[in-house]
Backbone as JSON, one array per atom type, in Angstrom:
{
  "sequence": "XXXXXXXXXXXXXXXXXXXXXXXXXXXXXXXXXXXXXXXXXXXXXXXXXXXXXXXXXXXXXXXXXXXXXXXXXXXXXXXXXXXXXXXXXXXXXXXXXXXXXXXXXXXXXXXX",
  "N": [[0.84, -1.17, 0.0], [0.64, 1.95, -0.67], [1.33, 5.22, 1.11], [1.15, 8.26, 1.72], [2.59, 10.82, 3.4], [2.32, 14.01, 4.73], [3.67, 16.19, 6.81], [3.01, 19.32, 8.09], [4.99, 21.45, 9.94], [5.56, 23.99, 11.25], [2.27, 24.88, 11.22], [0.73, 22.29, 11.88], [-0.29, 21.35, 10.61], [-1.9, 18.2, 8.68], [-1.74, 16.24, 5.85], [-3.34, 13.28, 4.39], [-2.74, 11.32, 2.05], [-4.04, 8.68, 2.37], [-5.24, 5.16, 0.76], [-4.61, 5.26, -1.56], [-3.42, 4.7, -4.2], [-1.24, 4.99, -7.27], [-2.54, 3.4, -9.53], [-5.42, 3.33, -8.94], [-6.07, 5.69, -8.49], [-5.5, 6.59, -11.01], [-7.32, 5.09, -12.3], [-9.79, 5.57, -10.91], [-10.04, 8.56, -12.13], [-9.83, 8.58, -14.68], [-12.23, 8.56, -18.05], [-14.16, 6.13, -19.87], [-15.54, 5.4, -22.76], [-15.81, 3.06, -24.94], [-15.27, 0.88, -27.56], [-13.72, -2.28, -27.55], [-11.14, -3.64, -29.06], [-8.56, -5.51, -29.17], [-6.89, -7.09, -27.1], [-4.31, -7.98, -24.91], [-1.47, -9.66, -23.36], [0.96, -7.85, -21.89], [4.02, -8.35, -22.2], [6.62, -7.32, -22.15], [5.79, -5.14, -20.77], [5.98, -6.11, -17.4], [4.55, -7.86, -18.3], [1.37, -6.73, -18.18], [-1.97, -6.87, -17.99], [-3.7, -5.87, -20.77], [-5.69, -3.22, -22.59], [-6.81, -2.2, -26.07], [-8.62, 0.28, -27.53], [-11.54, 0.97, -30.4], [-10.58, 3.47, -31.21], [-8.33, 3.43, -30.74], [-7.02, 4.2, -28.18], [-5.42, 3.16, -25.25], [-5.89, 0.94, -22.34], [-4.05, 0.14, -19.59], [-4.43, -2.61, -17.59], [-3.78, -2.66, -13.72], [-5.05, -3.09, -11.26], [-7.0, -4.73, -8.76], [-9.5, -5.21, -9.27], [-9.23, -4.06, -12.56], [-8.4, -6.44, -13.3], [-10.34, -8.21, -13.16], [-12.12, -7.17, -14.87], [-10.19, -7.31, -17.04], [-10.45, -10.2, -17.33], [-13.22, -10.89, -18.22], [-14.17, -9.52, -20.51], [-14.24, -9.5, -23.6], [-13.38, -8.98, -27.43], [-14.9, -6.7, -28.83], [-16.62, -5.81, -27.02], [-18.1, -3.25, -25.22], [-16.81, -0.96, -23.11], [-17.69, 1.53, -20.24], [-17.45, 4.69, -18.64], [-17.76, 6.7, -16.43], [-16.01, 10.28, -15.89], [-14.03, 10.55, -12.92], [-15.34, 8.67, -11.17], [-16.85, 5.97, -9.18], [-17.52, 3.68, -10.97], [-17.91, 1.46, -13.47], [-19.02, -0.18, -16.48], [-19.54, -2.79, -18.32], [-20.08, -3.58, -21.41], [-21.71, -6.28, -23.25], [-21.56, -8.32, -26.27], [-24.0, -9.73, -26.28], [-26.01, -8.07, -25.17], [-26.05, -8.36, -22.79], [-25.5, -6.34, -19.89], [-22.58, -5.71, -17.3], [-21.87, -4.35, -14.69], [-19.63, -2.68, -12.76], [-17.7, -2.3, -9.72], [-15.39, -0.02, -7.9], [-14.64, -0.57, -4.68], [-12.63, 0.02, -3.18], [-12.18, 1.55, 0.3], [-10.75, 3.95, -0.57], [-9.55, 7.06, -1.98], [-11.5, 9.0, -2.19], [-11.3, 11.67, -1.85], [-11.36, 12.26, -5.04], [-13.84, 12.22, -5.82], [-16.41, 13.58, -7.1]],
  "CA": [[0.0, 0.0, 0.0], [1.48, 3.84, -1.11], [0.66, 5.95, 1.93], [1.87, 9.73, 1.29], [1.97, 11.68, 4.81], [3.17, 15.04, 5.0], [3.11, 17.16, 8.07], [3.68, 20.58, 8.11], [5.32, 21.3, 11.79], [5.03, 25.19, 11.99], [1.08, 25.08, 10.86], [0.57, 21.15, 12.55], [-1.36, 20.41, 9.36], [-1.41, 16.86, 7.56], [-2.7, 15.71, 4.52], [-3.15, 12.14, 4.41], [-3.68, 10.29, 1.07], [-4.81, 7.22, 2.31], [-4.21, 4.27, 0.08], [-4.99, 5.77, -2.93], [-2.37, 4.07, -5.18], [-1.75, 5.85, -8.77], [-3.71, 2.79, -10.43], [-6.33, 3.65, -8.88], [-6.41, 7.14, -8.64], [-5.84, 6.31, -12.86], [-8.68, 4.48, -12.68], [-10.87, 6.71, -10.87], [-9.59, 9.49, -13.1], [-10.53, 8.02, -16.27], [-13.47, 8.22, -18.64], [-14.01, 5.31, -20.81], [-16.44, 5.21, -23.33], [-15.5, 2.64, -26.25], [-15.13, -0.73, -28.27], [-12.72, -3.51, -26.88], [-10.43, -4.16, -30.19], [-7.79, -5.94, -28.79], [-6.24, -7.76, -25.64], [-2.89, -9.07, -24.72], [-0.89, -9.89, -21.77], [2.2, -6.89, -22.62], [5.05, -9.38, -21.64], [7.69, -6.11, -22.43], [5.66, -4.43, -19.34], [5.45, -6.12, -16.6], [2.98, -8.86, -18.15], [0.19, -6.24, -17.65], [-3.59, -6.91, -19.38], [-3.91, -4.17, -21.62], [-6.93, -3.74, -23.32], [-6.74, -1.43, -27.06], [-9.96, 0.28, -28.13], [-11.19, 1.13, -31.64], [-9.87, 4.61, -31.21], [-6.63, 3.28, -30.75], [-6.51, 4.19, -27.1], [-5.46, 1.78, -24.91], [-5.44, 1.13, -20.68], [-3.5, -1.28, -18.93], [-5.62, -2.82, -16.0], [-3.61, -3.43, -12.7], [-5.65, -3.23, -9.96], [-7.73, -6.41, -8.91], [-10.59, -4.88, -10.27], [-9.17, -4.45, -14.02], [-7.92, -7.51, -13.97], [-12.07, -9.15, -13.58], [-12.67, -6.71, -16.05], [-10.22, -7.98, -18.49], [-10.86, -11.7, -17.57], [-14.62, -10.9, -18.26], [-14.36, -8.66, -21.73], [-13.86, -10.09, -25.13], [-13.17, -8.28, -28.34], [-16.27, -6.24, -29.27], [-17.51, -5.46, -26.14], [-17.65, -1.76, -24.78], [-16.39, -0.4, -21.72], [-18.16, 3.03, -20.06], [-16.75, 5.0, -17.45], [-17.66, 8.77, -16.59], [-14.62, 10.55, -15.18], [-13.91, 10.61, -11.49], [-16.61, 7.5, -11.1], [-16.06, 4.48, -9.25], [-18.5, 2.48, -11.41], [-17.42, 1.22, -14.41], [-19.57, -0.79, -17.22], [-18.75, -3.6, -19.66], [-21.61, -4.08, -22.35], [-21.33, -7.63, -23.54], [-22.28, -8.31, -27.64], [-25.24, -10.47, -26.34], [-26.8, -7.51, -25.06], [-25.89, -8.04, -21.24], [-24.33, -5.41, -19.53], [-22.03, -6.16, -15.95], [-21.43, -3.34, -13.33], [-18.27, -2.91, -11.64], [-17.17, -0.26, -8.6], [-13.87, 0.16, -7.36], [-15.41, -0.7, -3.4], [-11.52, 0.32, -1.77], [-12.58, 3.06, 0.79], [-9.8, 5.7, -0.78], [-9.47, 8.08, -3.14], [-12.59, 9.5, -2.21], [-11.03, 13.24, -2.73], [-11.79, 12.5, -6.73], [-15.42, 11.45, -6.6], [-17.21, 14.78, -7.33]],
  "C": [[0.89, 1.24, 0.0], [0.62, 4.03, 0.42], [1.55, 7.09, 1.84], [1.72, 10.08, 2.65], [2.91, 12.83, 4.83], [2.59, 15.98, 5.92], [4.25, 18.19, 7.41], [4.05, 21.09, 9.93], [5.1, 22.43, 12.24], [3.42, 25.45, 11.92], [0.32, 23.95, 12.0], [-0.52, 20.67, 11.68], [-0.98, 18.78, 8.78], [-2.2, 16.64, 6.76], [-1.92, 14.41, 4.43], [-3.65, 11.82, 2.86], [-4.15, 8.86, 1.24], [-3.53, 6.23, 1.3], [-4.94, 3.89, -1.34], [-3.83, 5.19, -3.68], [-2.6, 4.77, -6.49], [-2.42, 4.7, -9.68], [-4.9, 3.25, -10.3], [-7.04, 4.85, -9.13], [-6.6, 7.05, -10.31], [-6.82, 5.97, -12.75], [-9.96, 5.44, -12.38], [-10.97, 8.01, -11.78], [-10.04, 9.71, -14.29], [-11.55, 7.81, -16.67], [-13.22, 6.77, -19.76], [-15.05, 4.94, -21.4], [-16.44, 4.63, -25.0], [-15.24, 0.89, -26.39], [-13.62, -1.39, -27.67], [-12.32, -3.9, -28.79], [-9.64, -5.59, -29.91], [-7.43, -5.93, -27.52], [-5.03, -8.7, -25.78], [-2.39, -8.99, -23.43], [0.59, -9.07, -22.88], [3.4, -7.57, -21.59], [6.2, -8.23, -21.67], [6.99, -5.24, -21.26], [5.29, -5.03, -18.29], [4.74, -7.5, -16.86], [1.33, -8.26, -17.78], [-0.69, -6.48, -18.63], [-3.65, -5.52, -19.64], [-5.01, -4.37, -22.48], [-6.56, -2.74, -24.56], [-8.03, -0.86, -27.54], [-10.17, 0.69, -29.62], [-10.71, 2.83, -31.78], [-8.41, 4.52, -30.9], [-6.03, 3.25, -29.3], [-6.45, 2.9, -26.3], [-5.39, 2.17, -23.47], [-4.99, -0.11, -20.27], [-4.53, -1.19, -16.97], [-4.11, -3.7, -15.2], [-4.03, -3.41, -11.38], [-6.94, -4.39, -10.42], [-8.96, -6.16, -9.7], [-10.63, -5.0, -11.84], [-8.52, -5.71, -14.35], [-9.35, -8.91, -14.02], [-12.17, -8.43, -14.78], [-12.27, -7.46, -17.6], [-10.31, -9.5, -18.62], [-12.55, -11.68, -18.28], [-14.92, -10.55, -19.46], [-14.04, -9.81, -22.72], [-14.1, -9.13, -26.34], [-14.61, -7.95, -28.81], [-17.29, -5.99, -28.19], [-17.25, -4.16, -26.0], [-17.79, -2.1, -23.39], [-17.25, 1.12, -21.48], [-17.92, 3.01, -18.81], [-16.85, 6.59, -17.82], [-16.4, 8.71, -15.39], [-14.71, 10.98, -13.72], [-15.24, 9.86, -10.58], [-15.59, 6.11, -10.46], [-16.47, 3.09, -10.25], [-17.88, 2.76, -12.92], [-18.49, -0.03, -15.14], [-19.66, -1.76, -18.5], [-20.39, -4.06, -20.25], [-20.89, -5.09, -23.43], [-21.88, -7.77, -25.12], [-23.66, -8.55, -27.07], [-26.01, -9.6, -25.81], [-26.74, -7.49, -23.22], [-24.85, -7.19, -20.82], [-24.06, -5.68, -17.51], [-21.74, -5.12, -15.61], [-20.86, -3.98, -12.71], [-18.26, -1.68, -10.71], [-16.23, -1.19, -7.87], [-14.59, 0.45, -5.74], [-13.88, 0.06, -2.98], [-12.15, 1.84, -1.06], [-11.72, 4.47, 0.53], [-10.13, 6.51, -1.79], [-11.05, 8.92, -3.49], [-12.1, 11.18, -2.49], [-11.51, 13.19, -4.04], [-12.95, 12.68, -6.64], [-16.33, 13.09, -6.24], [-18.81, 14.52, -7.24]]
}
């Protein structure tokens, strides 16, 4: 777990980030509203699931969460994700769509 802590000693302020990790915070961060092209395991990073969409963009999932997501997706599905959301949405060809949320209690500063 990242835990940031910085005290200020003449004020006696702290700002805690929790255990906001930058995947997550990425994740919370991120909109995603598009087609599943491509999937590979990126053996040159890490071995991370990376997903490619048809806009070309791509996200690598490593938090436990994107890694159901990309066990769960298959090419031609969409992903949707409004930005600074924990809920995230995979719409399946067959017409079923699965809800996800990022449950960890941090990174609640983002969620507007």
């Amino acid at each position: 777990a990242l835990i940031i802590l910085m005290l200020s000693i003449g004020f006696g302020s702290v700002w805690y980030r929790g255990d906001c990790t930058v995947p997550k915070e990425n994740f919370i961060k991120t909109s995603i509203n598009n087609v599943i092209k491509e999937k590979y395991i990126d053996k040159k990073n890490h071995n991370n699931e990376t997903i490619i969409f048809e806009n070309k963009r791509h996200i690598i999932l490593t938090t436990i969460l994107g890694r159901k997501i990309y066990k769960e997706s298959v090419i031609g599905d969409s992903l949707y994700k409004k930005e600074n959301s924990r809920i995230i949405k995979l719409y399946k060809a067959n017409g079923e769509v699965i809800e996800y949320e990022e449950t960890e209690p941090d990174c609640e500063y983002l969620l507007k």
